[in-house]
XYZ file of N, CA and C in Angstrom:
786
model
N 12.693 7.734 -18.589
C 11.384 7.778 -17.954
C 11.523 8.183 -16.496
N 10.488 8.801 -15.950
C 10.514 9.229 -14.559
C 9.950 8.136 -13.670
N 10.586 7.977 -12.508
C 10.180 6.993 -11.516
C 9.700 7.741 -10.278
N 8.581 7.314 -9.715
C 8.103 7.918 -8.469
C 8.957 7.426 -7.306
N 9.550 8.360 -6.586
C 10.317 8.036 -5.384
C 9.788 8.904 -4.246
N 9.675 8.305 -3.069
C 9.000 8.953 -1.950
C 9.876 8.867 -0.712
N 10.272 10.010 -0.144
C 11.072 9.976 1.087
C 10.250 9.432 2.249
N 10.858 8.522 2.999
C 10.186 7.953 4.167
C 10.411 8.803 5.409
N 11.551 9.506 5.442
C 11.928 10.261 6.634
C 12.644 11.533 6.204
N 13.065 12.320 7.193
C 13.810 13.552 6.930
C 15.091 13.487 7.740
N 16.157 13.024 7.099
C 17.424 12.810 7.780
C 18.551 13.352 6.906
N 18.566 14.673 6.681
C 19.524 15.262 5.734
C 20.970 15.029 6.155
N 21.811 14.800 5.140
C 23.230 14.567 5.384
C 23.584 13.129 5.664
N 22.584 12.283 5.853
C 22.836 10.867 6.114
C 22.982 10.099 4.799
N 23.653 8.940 4.817
C 23.710 8.112 3.607
C 22.311 7.738 3.150
N 22.143 7.617 1.852
C 20.818 7.383 1.267
C 20.658 5.916 0.891
N 19.485 5.363 1.204
C 19.093 4.030 0.731
C 17.787 4.182 -0.035
N 17.733 3.563 -1.226
C 16.516 3.507 -2.025
C 16.038 2.063 -2.059
N 14.755 1.851 -1.806
C 14.165 0.515 -1.816
C 13.260 0.363 -3.031
N 13.268 -0.818 -3.635
C 12.405 -1.115 -4.770
C 11.687 -2.443 -4.570
N 10.413 -2.503 -4.970
C 9.572 -3.652 -4.668
C 9.456 -4.671 -5.776
N 8.676 -5.702 -5.506
C 8.443 -6.800 -6.433
C 7.258 -6.473 -7.342
N 7.164 -7.183 -8.421
C 6.048 -7.037 -9.345
C 4.734 -7.266 -8.603
N 3.822 -6.286 -8.711
C 2.520 -6.420 -8.060
C 2.476 -6.006 -6.610
N 3.542 -5.378 -6.106
C 3.548 -4.894 -4.717
C 3.640 -3.373 -4.693
N 3.326 -2.809 -3.546
C 3.377 -1.361 -3.390
C 4.559 -0.961 -2.499
N 4.770 0.350 -2.341
C 5.966 0.819 -1.638
C 6.014 0.357 -0.181
N 4.887 -0.032 0.384
C 4.870 -0.480 1.778
C 5.571 -1.813 1.990
N 5.911 -2.528 0.918
C 6.529 -3.853 1.060
C 7.768 -3.809 1.952
N 8.613 -2.802 1.768
C 9.864 -2.708 2.505
C 9.723 -1.891 3.797
N 8.534 -1.416 4.135
C 8.416 -0.412 5.193
C 8.918 -0.900 6.552
N 8.680 -2.164 6.890
C 9.110 -2.658 8.201
C 10.628 -2.681 8.319
N 11.309 -2.973 7.213
C 12.776 -2.947 7.215
C 13.268 -1.512 7.147
N 12.696 -0.739 6.226
C 13.168 0.630 6.015
C 13.021 1.484 7.262
N 11.919 1.318 7.983
C 11.708 2.136 9.184
C 12.756 1.849 10.249
N 13.268 0.638 10.267
C 14.303 0.289 11.240
C 15.646 0.941 10.893
N 15.804 1.366 9.659
C 17.046 1.991 9.215
C 16.967 3.519 9.208
N 15.793 4.057 9.531
C 15.537 5.479 9.324
C 16.360 6.386 10.242
N 16.823 5.895 11.390
C 17.618 6.744 12.286
C 18.985 7.056 11.703
N 19.521 6.153 10.898
C 20.893 6.288 10.419
C 21.003 6.602 8.933
N 19.898 6.539 8.213
C 19.925 6.743 6.764
C 18.766 7.636 6.332
N 18.940 8.279 5.188
C 17.822 8.904 4.497
C 17.206 7.850 3.597
N 15.927 7.568 3.777
C 15.260 6.470 3.094
C 14.331 7.005 2.011
N 14.422 6.390 0.830
C 13.463 6.636 -0.243
C 12.837 5.302 -0.664
N 11.538 5.309 -0.901
C 10.824 4.151 -1.421
C 10.470 4.447 -2.869
N 10.812 3.545 -3.778
C 10.565 3.779 -5.203
C 9.449 2.874 -5.705
N 8.686 3.411 -6.651
C 7.597 2.676 -7.285
C 8.059 1.983 -8.563
N 7.481 0.858 -8.862
C 7.442 0.401 -10.241
C 6.364 1.222 -10.946
N 6.479 1.391 -12.257
C 5.513 2.250 -12.968
C 4.066 1.845 -12.693
N 3.282 2.821 -12.235
C 1.859 2.614 -12.024
C 1.487 1.750 -10.848
N 2.440 1.390 -10.002
C 2.156 0.434 -8.945
C 1.577 1.044 -7.675
N 1.851 2.312 -7.410
C 1.306 2.909 -6.203
C 0.574 4.211 -6.494
N 1.263 5.131 -7.115
C 0.656 6.426 -7.391
C 0.634 6.663 -8.898
N -0.425 7.252 -9.382
C -0.505 7.601 -10.794
C 0.087 8.987 -11.025
N 1.293 9.161 -10.490
C 1.958 10.458 -10.612
C 2.367 10.716 -12.057
N 2.784 9.667 -12.748
C 3.177 9.782 -14.139
C 2.379 8.773 -14.944
N 2.187 9.045 -16.216
C 1.526 8.092 -17.087
C 2.385 6.838 -17.219
N 1.746 5.674 -17.244
C 2.470 4.423 -17.424
C 2.808 4.247 -18.907
N 4.083 4.117 -19.189
C 4.529 3.862 -20.558
C 4.363 2.378 -20.828
N 3.786 2.049 -21.968
C 3.461 0.647 -22.237
C 4.684 -0.190 -22.574
N 5.734 0.422 -23.054
C 6.893 -0.342 -23.526
C 8.169 0.248 -22.938
N 8.766 -0.452 -22.000
C 10.027 -0.020 -21.418
C 10.827 -1.255 -21.047
N 12.107 -1.066 -20.762
C 12.996 -2.153 -20.377
C 13.441 -1.964 -18.932
N 14.063 -2.997 -18.384
C 14.649 -2.868 -17.053
C 15.735 -1.794 -17.068
N 16.470 -1.698 -18.174
C 17.470 -0.636 -18.308
C 16.840 0.741 -18.248
N 15.671 0.903 -18.847
C 14.955 2.181 -18.767
C 14.591 2.514 -17.324
N 14.151 1.501 -16.565
C 13.781 1.723 -15.173
C 15.003 2.127 -14.340
N 16.148 1.486 -14.601
C 17.368 1.829 -13.871
C 17.802 3.257 -14.184
N 17.822 3.613 -15.454
C 18.207 4.973 -15.840
C 17.206 5.988 -15.296
N 15.917 5.653 -15.370
C 14.900 6.545 -14.844
C 15.046 6.788 -13.356
N 15.449 5.751 -12.614
C 15.649 5.914 -11.176
C 16.810 6.856 -10.894
N 17.900 6.686 -11.629
C 19.059 7.580 -11.442
C 18.649 9.030 -11.698
N 17.934 9.245 -12.780
C 17.515 10.603 -13.135
C 16.519 11.163 -12.117
N 15.614 10.327 -11.650
C 14.615 10.783 -10.690
C 15.243 11.097 -9.335
N 16.220 10.295 -8.899
C 16.911 10.592 -7.645
C 17.719 11.883 -7.771
N 18.302 12.129 -8.935
C 19.045 13.374 -9.145
C 18.131 14.581 -8.991
N 16.874 14.426 -9.406
C 15.916 15.523 -9.243
C 15.600 15.785 -7.775
N 15.847 14.783 -6.934
C 15.704 14.962 -5.490
C 17.016 15.430 -4.859
N 18.012 15.699 -5.685
C 19.299 16.150 -5.181
C 20.197 15.040 -4.695
N 19.893 13.797 -5.067
C 20.667 12.632 -4.607
C 21.480 12.088 -5.769
N 22.801 12.139 -5.643
C 23.696 11.669 -6.701
C 24.250 10.278 -6.417
N 24.253 9.867 -5.150
C 24.770 8.554 -4.768
C 23.835 7.927 -3.747
N 23.645 6.619 -3.861
C 22.757 5.933 -2.929
C 23.040 4.440 -2.935
N 22.677 3.794 -1.839
C 22.618 2.328 -1.803
C 21.236 1.923 -2.289
N 21.167 0.745 -2.903
C 19.887 0.300 -3.459
C 19.570 -1.097 -2.962
N 18.337 -1.273 -2.461
C 17.848 -2.575 -2.034
C 16.633 -2.914 -2.880
N 16.734 -3.935 -3.716
C 15.636 -4.290 -4.597
C 15.348 -5.771 -4.557
N 14.062 -6.116 -4.653
C 13.641 -7.513 -4.631
C 13.000 -7.879 -5.958
N 13.309 -9.077 -6.450
C 12.701 -9.627 -7.662
C 12.966 -8.718 -8.860
N 11.945 -8.142 -9.496
C 12.175 -7.251 -10.630
C 13.049 -6.068 -10.215
N 12.888 -5.597 -8.984
C 13.726 -4.482 -8.537
C 15.145 -4.944 -8.207
N 15.321 -6.217 -7.897
C 16.665 -6.759 -7.816
C 17.337 -6.712 -9.177
N 16.557 -6.982 -10.226
C 17.068 -6.858 -11.595
C 17.435 -5.413 -11.901
N 16.625 -4.473 -11.428
C 16.963 -3.053 -11.586
C 18.278 -2.751 -10.876
N 18.446 -3.297 -9.677
C 19.672 -3.075 -8.933
C 20.900 -3.618 -9.643
N 20.809 -4.829 -10.181
C 21.929 -5.398 -10.923
C 22.250 -4.550 -12.150
N 21.211 -4.037 -12.800
C 21.413 -3.183 -13.967
C 22.056 -1.867 -13.573
N 21.649 -1.312 -12.431
C 22.311 -0.110 -11.924
C 23.805 -0.366 -11.716
N 24.136 -1.510 -11.116
C 25.536 -1.820 -10.845
C 26.345 -1.977 -12.128
N 25.706 -2.428 -13.190
C 26.395 -2.623 -14.465
C 26.459 -1.347 -15.295
N 25.364 -0.606 -15.330
C 25.270 0.540 -16.243
C 25.483 1.889 -15.573
N 25.315 1.948 -14.248
C 25.454 3.215 -13.516
C 26.224 2.997 -12.210
N 27.369 2.352 -12.260
C 28.061 2.024 -11.007
C 28.491 3.252 -10.217
N 28.633 4.381 -10.891
C 29.095 5.592 -10.215
C 28.098 6.116 -9.187
N 26.829 5.712 -9.293
C 25.824 6.229 -8.353
C 25.658 5.332 -7.130
N 26.098 4.093 -7.221
C 25.803 3.120 -6.162
C 26.902 3.061 -5.114
N 26.502 3.166 -3.845
C 27.427 2.949 -2.741
C 27.339 1.514 -2.221
N 26.297 0.812 -2.589
C 26.118 -0.581 -2.198
C 24.837 -1.109 -2.813
N 24.762 -2.436 -2.950
C 23.602 -3.072 -3.567
C 23.174 -4.284 -2.745
N 21.880 -4.335 -2.444
C 21.277 -5.537 -1.872
C 20.316 -6.077 -2.926
N 20.664 -7.234 -3.489
C 19.864 -7.862 -4.539
C 19.158 -9.061 -3.929
N 17.855 -8.916 -3.735
C 17.088 -9.911 -2.993
C 16.180 -10.694 -3.929
N 16.199 -12.033 -3.802
C 15.262 -12.904 -4.517
C 15.141 -12.500 -5.984
N 16.267 -12.500 -6.681
C 16.274 -12.027 -8.058
C 17.060 -12.992 -8.943
N 17.263 -12.602 -10.201
C 17.967 -13.475 -11.135
C 18.464 -12.646 -12.305
N 19.257 -13.280 -13.165
C 19.742 -12.598 -14.365
C 18.728 -12.682 -15.499
N 17.742 -13.545 -15.369
C 16.603 -13.600 -16.269
C 15.474 -14.324 -15.537
N 14.236 -14.075 -15.967
C 13.080 -14.626 -15.269
C 12.173 -15.341 -16.267
N 11.889 -16.602 -16.011
C 10.914 -17.319 -16.817
C 11.315 -17.437 -18.281
N 10.316 -17.697 -19.107
C 10.512 -17.835 -20.541
C 9.503 -16.945 -21.259
N 9.727 -16.764 -22.541
C 8.767 -15.977 -23.329
C 7.368 -16.592 -23.240
N 7.298 -17.919 -23.270
C 5.993 -18.590 -23.206
C 5.327 -18.397 -21.843
N 6.105 -18.507 -20.763
C 5.510 -18.361 -19.430
C 5.017 -16.932 -19.215
N 5.741 -15.950 -19.719
C 5.292 -14.568 -19.583
C 4.082 -14.297 -20.470
N 4.067 -14.891 -21.652
C 2.896 -14.717 -22.527
C 1.639 -15.259 -21.846
N 1.781 -16.387 -21.142
C 0.640 -16.948 -20.437
C 0.226 -16.042 -19.279
N 1.205 -15.505 -18.543
C 0.892 -14.607 -17.433
C 0.152 -13.365 -17.941
N 0.650 -12.792 -19.031
C 0.013 -11.602 -19.594
C -1.411 -11.922 -20.055
N -1.592 -13.076 -20.671
C -2.929 -13.492 -21.120
C -3.869 -13.627 -19.924
N -3.390 -14.265 -18.860
C -4.228 -14.484 -17.682
C -4.634 -13.152 -17.036
N -3.697 -12.229 -16.926
C -4.012 -10.943 -16.305
C -4.941 -10.128 -17.207
N -4.745 -10.225 -18.505
C -5.630 -9.530 -19.437
C -7.067 -10.019 -19.288
N -7.228 -11.329 -19.078
C -8.569 -11.909 -18.994
C -9.183 -11.796 -17.600
N -8.366 -11.993 -16.541
C -8.907 -12.112 -15.185
C -8.399 -11.045 -14.219
N -7.517 -10.174 -14.681
C -6.955 -9.171 -13.794
C -5.924 -9.751 -12.838
N -5.282 -8.880 -12.086
C -4.268 -9.355 -11.145
C -4.882 -10.182 -10.016
N -6.170 -9.999 -9.755
C -6.824 -10.796 -8.720
C -6.754 -12.286 -9.033
N -6.740 -12.623 -10.321
C -6.648 -14.026 -10.719
C -5.290 -14.642 -10.451
N -4.292 -13.817 -10.070
C -2.942 -14.311 -9.783
C -2.742 -14.663 -8.313
N -3.758 -14.431 -7.487
C -3.554 -14.510 -6.044
C -3.060 -15.866 -5.561
N -3.721 -16.940 -5.947
C -3.380 -18.251 -5.397
C -1.960 -18.666 -5.771
N -1.637 -18.588 -7.064
C -0.301 -19.001 -7.504
C 0.767 -18.099 -6.904
N 0.483 -16.810 -6.837
C 1.482 -15.876 -6.318
C 1.710 -16.074 -4.830
N 0.656 -16.317 -4.085
C 0.810 -16.544 -2.643
C 1.739 -17.721 -2.377
N 1.627 -18.764 -3.176
C 2.487 -19.933 -3.000
C 3.951 -19.612 -3.278
N 4.199 -18.669 -4.178
C 5.578 -18.286 -4.493
C 6.136 -17.287 -3.480
N 5.284 -16.384 -3.036
C 5.770 -15.279 -2.226
C 6.046 -15.648 -0.782
N 5.268 -16.570 -0.217
C 5.337 -16.807 1.221
C 5.632 -18.268 1.535
N 6.432 -18.466 2.567
C 6.758 -19.817 3.015
C 5.517 -20.492 3.590
N 5.558 -21.812 3.590
C 4.422 -22.589 4.082
C 4.061 -22.171 5.502
N 2.788 -21.907 5.722
C 2.288 -21.569 7.044
C 2.266 -20.084 7.373
N 2.948 -19.255 6.580
C 3.030 -17.832 6.928
C 1.663 -17.166 6.902
N 0.867 -17.464 5.884
C -0.429 -16.799 5.761
C -1.417 -17.252 6.832
N -1.123 -18.364 7.502
C -2.006 -18.821 8.575
C -1.662 -18.170 9.919
N -0.534 -17.465 9.971
C -0.165 -16.793 11.212
C -1.058 -15.572 11.413
N -1.208 -15.194 12.656
C -2.136 -14.105 13.008
C -1.437 -12.746 12.884
N -0.980 -12.436 11.667
C -0.403 -11.127 11.366
C -1.001 -10.657 10.051
N -1.057 -9.340 9.895
C -1.767 -8.770 8.744
C -0.899 -8.632 7.503
N 0.411 -8.791 7.635
C 1.321 -8.458 6.539
C 0.990 -9.189 5.250
N 0.883 -10.520 5.313
C 0.636 -11.295 4.099
C -0.664 -10.919 3.400
N -1.793 -10.922 4.108
C -3.050 -10.536 3.463
C -3.030 -9.129 2.879
N -2.352 -8.193 3.547
C -2.281 -6.832 3.017
C -1.508 -6.786 1.710
N -0.416 -7.525 1.631
C 0.377 -7.560 0.400
C -0.425 -8.196 -0.730
N -1.170 -9.240 -0.422
C -1.996 -9.875 -1.453
C -3.149 -8.965 -1.868
N -3.666 -8.181 -0.952
C -4.697 -7.205 -1.317
C -4.127 -6.167 -2.282
N -2.881 -5.745 -2.040
C -2.231 -4.826 -2.971
C -2.155 -5.437 -4.372
N -1.789 -6.709 -4.433
C -1.723 -7.378 -5.736
C -3.097 -7.416 -6.397
N -4.120 -7.763 -5.643
C -5.461 -7.906 -6.207
C -6.012 -6.591 -6.740
N -5.546 -5.475 -6.173
C -6.047 -4.164 -6.589
C -5.059 -3.420 -7.472
N -4.044 -4.123 -7.952
C -3.026 -3.503 -8.804
C -3.611 -3.155 -10.165
N -3.124 -2.057 -10.758
C -3.518 -1.692 -12.108
C -3.015 -2.747 -13.090
N -3.923 -3.349 -13.841
C -3.548 -4.446 -14.740
C -2.567 -3.985 -15.814
N -2.782 -2.792 -16.348
C -1.907 -2.282 -17.405
C -0.484 -2.103 -16.906
N -0.348 -1.575 -15.699
C 0.979 -1.383 -15.116
C 1.664 -2.725 -14.879
N 0.913 -3.683 -14.373
C 1.462 -5.022 -14.120
C 1.954 -5.647 -15.425
N 1.136 -5.576 -16.455
C 1.486 -6.186 -17.743
C 2.693 -5.495 -18.354
N 2.798 -4.179 -18.209
C 3.947 -3.457 -18.749
C 5.245 -3.958 -18.118
N 5.219 -4.228 -16.818
C 6.406 -4.759 -16.148
C 6.694 -6.192 -16.601
N 5.651 -6.977 -16.827
C 5.841 -8.328 -17.366
C 6.583 -8.263 -18.701
N 6.184 -7.343 -19.548
C 6.821 -7.221 -20.859
C 8.283 -6.802 -20.735
N 8.586 -5.994 -19.747
C 9.978 -5.633 -19.509
C 10.795 -6.847 -19.081
N 10.192 -7.719 -18.279
C 10.902 -8.912 -17.825
C 11.100 -9.931 -18.932
N 10.208 -9.956 -19.906
C 10.395 -10.841 -21.060
C 11.738 -10.540 -21.738
N 12.080 -9.263 -21.807
C 13.275 -8.835 -22.545
C 14.537 -8.827 -21.689
N 14.393 -9.044 -20.396
C 15.533 -8.921 -19.486
C 16.394 -10.178 -19.486
N 17.675 -10.023 -19.749
C 18.615 -11.144 -19.721
C 20.018 -10.575 -19.604
N 20.631 -10.721 -18.437
C 21.977 -10.189 -18.223
C 23.063 -11.135 -18.703
N 22.697 -12.372 -19.055
C 23.699 -13.315 -19.531
C 24.800 -13.510 -18.495
N 26.038 -13.334 -18.912
C 27.191 -13.537 -18.019
C 27.783 -12.221 -17.536
N 27.011 -11.140 -17.565
C 27.540 -9.811 -17.252
C 27.835 -9.594 -15.774
N 27.331 -10.449 -14.893
C 27.524 -10.211 -13.460
C 28.992 -10.082 -13.077
N 29.869 -10.738 -13.813
C 31.298 -10.707 -13.481
C 31.885 -9.302 -13.595
N 31.169 -8.407 -14.252
C 31.658 -7.034 -14.405
C 31.256 -6.131 -13.245
N 30.434 -6.615 -12.330
C 29.973 -5.775 -11.220
C 31.101 -5.549 -10.220
N 31.314 -4.284 -9.873
C 32.316 -3.915 -8.874
C 31.689 -3.301 -7.624
N 30.420 -2.995 -7.659
C 29.711 -2.430 -6.502
C 29.666 -3.460 -5.368
N 29.944 -3.052 -4.130
C 29.753 -3.987 -3.012
C 28.318 -4.512 -3.001
N 28.186 -5.835 -2.992
C 26.864 -6.436 -3.211
C 26.570 -7.515 -2.178
N 25.359 -7.461 -1.656
C 24.818 -8.518 -0.808
C 23.678 -9.188 -1.562
N 23.801 -10.472 -1.830
C 22.707 -11.248 -2.394
C 21.929 -11.865 -1.233
N 20.599 -11.810 -1.334
C 19.761 -12.311 -0.257
C 18.696 -13.240 -0.825
N 18.573 -14.414 -0.247
C 17.627 -15.423 -0.730
C 16.748 -15.896 0.407
N 15.508 -16.214 0.077
C 14.646 -16.905 1.011
C 14.894 -18.400 0.913
N 15.014 -19.059 2.050
C 15.367 -20.479 2.050
C 14.350 -21.327 1.298
N 13.081 -20.879 1.230
C 12.033 -21.656 0.577
C 11.545 -21.009 -0.724
N 12.315 -20.089 -1.274
C 11.921 -19.458 -2.536
C 11.961 -20.502 -3.647
N 10.825 -20.768 -4.318
C 10.805 -21.831 -5.330
C 11.424 -21.425 -6.663
N 11.608 -20.125 -6.885
C 12.137 -19.661 -8.168
C 13.566 -19.165 -8.049
N 13.742 -18.104 -7.299
C 15.081 -17.549 -7.058
C 15.657 -18.240 -5.829
N 16.009 -19.485 -6.008
C 16.402 -20.359 -4.906
C 17.730 -19.923 -4.295
N 18.030 -20.382 -3.084
C 19.344 -20.099 -2.516
C 20.485 -20.574 -3.418
N 20.271 -21.701 -4.117
C 21.313 -22.201 -5.014
C 21.542 -21.240 -6.179
N 20.447 -20.719 -6.727
C 20.556 -19.735 -7.818
C 21.273 -18.489 -7.329
N 20.878 -18.000 -6.160
C 21.486 -16.789 -5.628
C 22.955 -17.006 -5.267
N 23.291 -18.204 -4.790
C 24.684 -18.503 -4.476
C 25.535 -18.499 -5.734
N 24.998 -19.026 -6.823
C 25.734 -19.035 -8.088
C 25.947 -17.607 -8.588
N 24.954 -16.747 -8.421
C 25.117 -15.345 -8.788
C 26.198 -14.690 -7.940
N 26.187 -14.980 -6.646
C 27.165 -14.381 -5.751
C 28.587 -14.771 -6.128
N 28.756 -15.992 -6.582
C 30.087 -16.446 -6.988
C 30.639 -15.637 -8.151
N 29.755 -15.076 -8.946
C 30.184 -14.336 -10.129
C 30.550 -12.889 -9.838
N 30.204 -12.401 -8.649
C 30.487 -11.008 -8.292
C 31.590 -11.002 -7.233
N 32.756 -10.555 -7.607
C 33.913 -10.584 -6.720
C 33.633 -9.837 -5.424
N 33.878 -10.507 -4.300
C 33.737 -9.876 -3.001
C 32.319 -9.781 -2.477
N 31.359 -10.307 -3.217
C 29.967 -10.200 -2.770
C 29.689 -11.160 -1.614
N 28.568 -10.920 -0.937
C 28.145 -11.744 0.182
C 26.796 -12.381 -0.136
N 26.500 -13.467 0.573
C 25.220 -14.161 0.416
C 24.590 -14.369 1.780
N 23.312 -14.016 1.894
C 22.550 -14.286 3.115
C 21.305 -15.072 2.740
N 21.035 -16.138 3.466
C 19.838 -16.953 3.252
C 18.933 -16.781 4.466
N 17.699 -16.343 4.219
C 16.759 -16.071 5.300
C 15.936 -17.330 5.558
N 16.002 -17.901 6.748
C 15.270 -19.151 7.032
C 13.762 -18.921 7.071
N 13.022 -19.976 6.751
C 11.552 -19.939 6.833
C 10.965 -18.758 6.069
N 11.522 -18.496 4.891
C 11.046 -17.401 4.047
C 11.076 -17.868 2.595
N 10.216 -17.280 1.787
C 10.179 -17.591 0.360
C 10.646 -16.370 -0.428
N 9.780 -15.836 -1.302
C 10.220 -14.803 -2.242
C 10.228 -13.402 -1.637
N 9.518 -13.190 -0.532
C 9.446 -11.854 0.083
C 9.910 -11.905 1.537
N 11.184 -12.194 1.774
C 11.659 -12.325 3.160
C 11.548 -11.040 3.963
N 11.559 -9.880 3.285
C 11.427 -8.625 4.032
C 10.048 -8.484 4.670
N 9.070 -9.184 4.140
C 7.735 -9.191 4.737
C 7.609 -10.266 5.807
N 8.242 -11.393 5.585
C 8.117 -12.521 6.509
C 9.005 -12.379 7.741
N 10.226 -11.866 7.551
C 11.183 -11.757 8.660
C 11.929 -10.429 8.578
N 11.231 -9.310 8.798
C 11.887 -8.007 8.660
C 13.058 -7.805 9.614
N 13.000 -8.379 10.813
C 14.103 -8.206 11.758
C 15.390 -8.836 11.217
N 15.277 -10.050 10.674
C 16.465 -10.734 10.154
C 17.003 -10.000 8.930
N 16.103 -9.587 8.046
C 16.524 -8.864 6.845
C 17.181 -7.540 7.231
N 16.588 -6.836 8.189
C 17.199 -5.596 8.679
C 18.613 -5.845 9.187
N 18.789 -6.883 9.997
C 20.113 -7.161 10.553
C 21.145 -7.342 9.446
N 20.804 -8.103 8.418
C 21.759 -8.340 7.334
C 22.069 -7.056 6.577
N 21.036 -6.274 6.254
C 21.262 -5.035 5.504
C 22.033 -4.027 6.344
N 21.660 -3.895 7.597
C 22.331 -2.937 8.478
C 23.805 -3.288 8.656
N 24.087 -4.559 8.874
C 25.480 -4.988 9.032
C 26.269 -4.765 7.744
N 25.679 -5.148 6.608
C 26.365 -5.027 5.324
C 26.654 -3.565 4.989
N 25.636 -2.718 5.019
C 25.838 -1.313 4.661
C 26.685 -0.596 5.711
N 26.568 -1.007 6.968
C 27.402 -0.417 8.007
C 28.873 -0.678 7.768
N 29.207 -1.911 7.380
C 30.602 -2.229 7.073
C 31.098 -1.424 5.876
N 30.267 -1.318 4.845
C 30.674 -0.565 3.655
C 30.850 0.915 3.985
N 29.969 1.449 4.824
C 30.086 2.849 5.213
C 31.358 3.079 6.016
N 31.679 2.147 6.911
C 32.894 2.276 7.719
C 34.131 2.231 6.851
N 34.133 1.340 5.852
C 35.281 1.252 4.952
C 35.433 2.535 4.145
N 34.304 3.086 3.681
C 34.368 4.324 2.896
C 34.879 5.470 3.740
N 34.496 5.529 5.006
C 34.946 6.607 5.877
C 36.444 6.519 6.186
N 37.008 5.298 6.115
C 38.439 5.134 6.381
C 39.293 5.520 5.180
N 38.679 5.527 3.995
C 39.443 5.836 2.772
C 39.777 7.320 2.733
């Protein structure tokens, strides 16, 4: 399947970073972090199917593996054969799948607020039922509690409300299709096979993909690193873009320096 990918800047010859968002978010989710990296990298922002642009028809039945393969193929159409990938939540799952099934394309992986499986068949069935009946707008209250640390939405910044507006106006069919992909996603114990340099990133207050969960994942990937973002929940790149930028810049900078010495 084809994935919509959008260049953020024009920096030919520079190392490439591709960013992927969370379920129900648009490509702007990573923009504050990505723009800080634009001087040194060529940046691409990738869509989940139907989440930002209706460039391609949304396929009703796909897997996380399909999304990973589709991203590789879509980046190749842009002339990009190798890239670092930064993905959060469902896109973190895409990143882990890339590292397992397409390691030859990855120069580095940042897996943020993610897991080897998400929820249960029953919990996803309920989510799909709720969105079918009430649309993504009906997910706002519960999702806000998961996505943002206590007090963030009361701060006088537009980021949180804008992200929730994106969720409320999301295409229901596209959202449900991604839910169905997550029902089938389960990496089991495969993380031990990852050889791509990997940074796991957790929000200190994430109620689902907790720092403890992310630390356990990091232990399974030889040589990986773990960063915990304070006063953040499931979307630390929105809550603390400066801190997230620092971790990604340092991590990818070290990997780039090591590659240049080889």
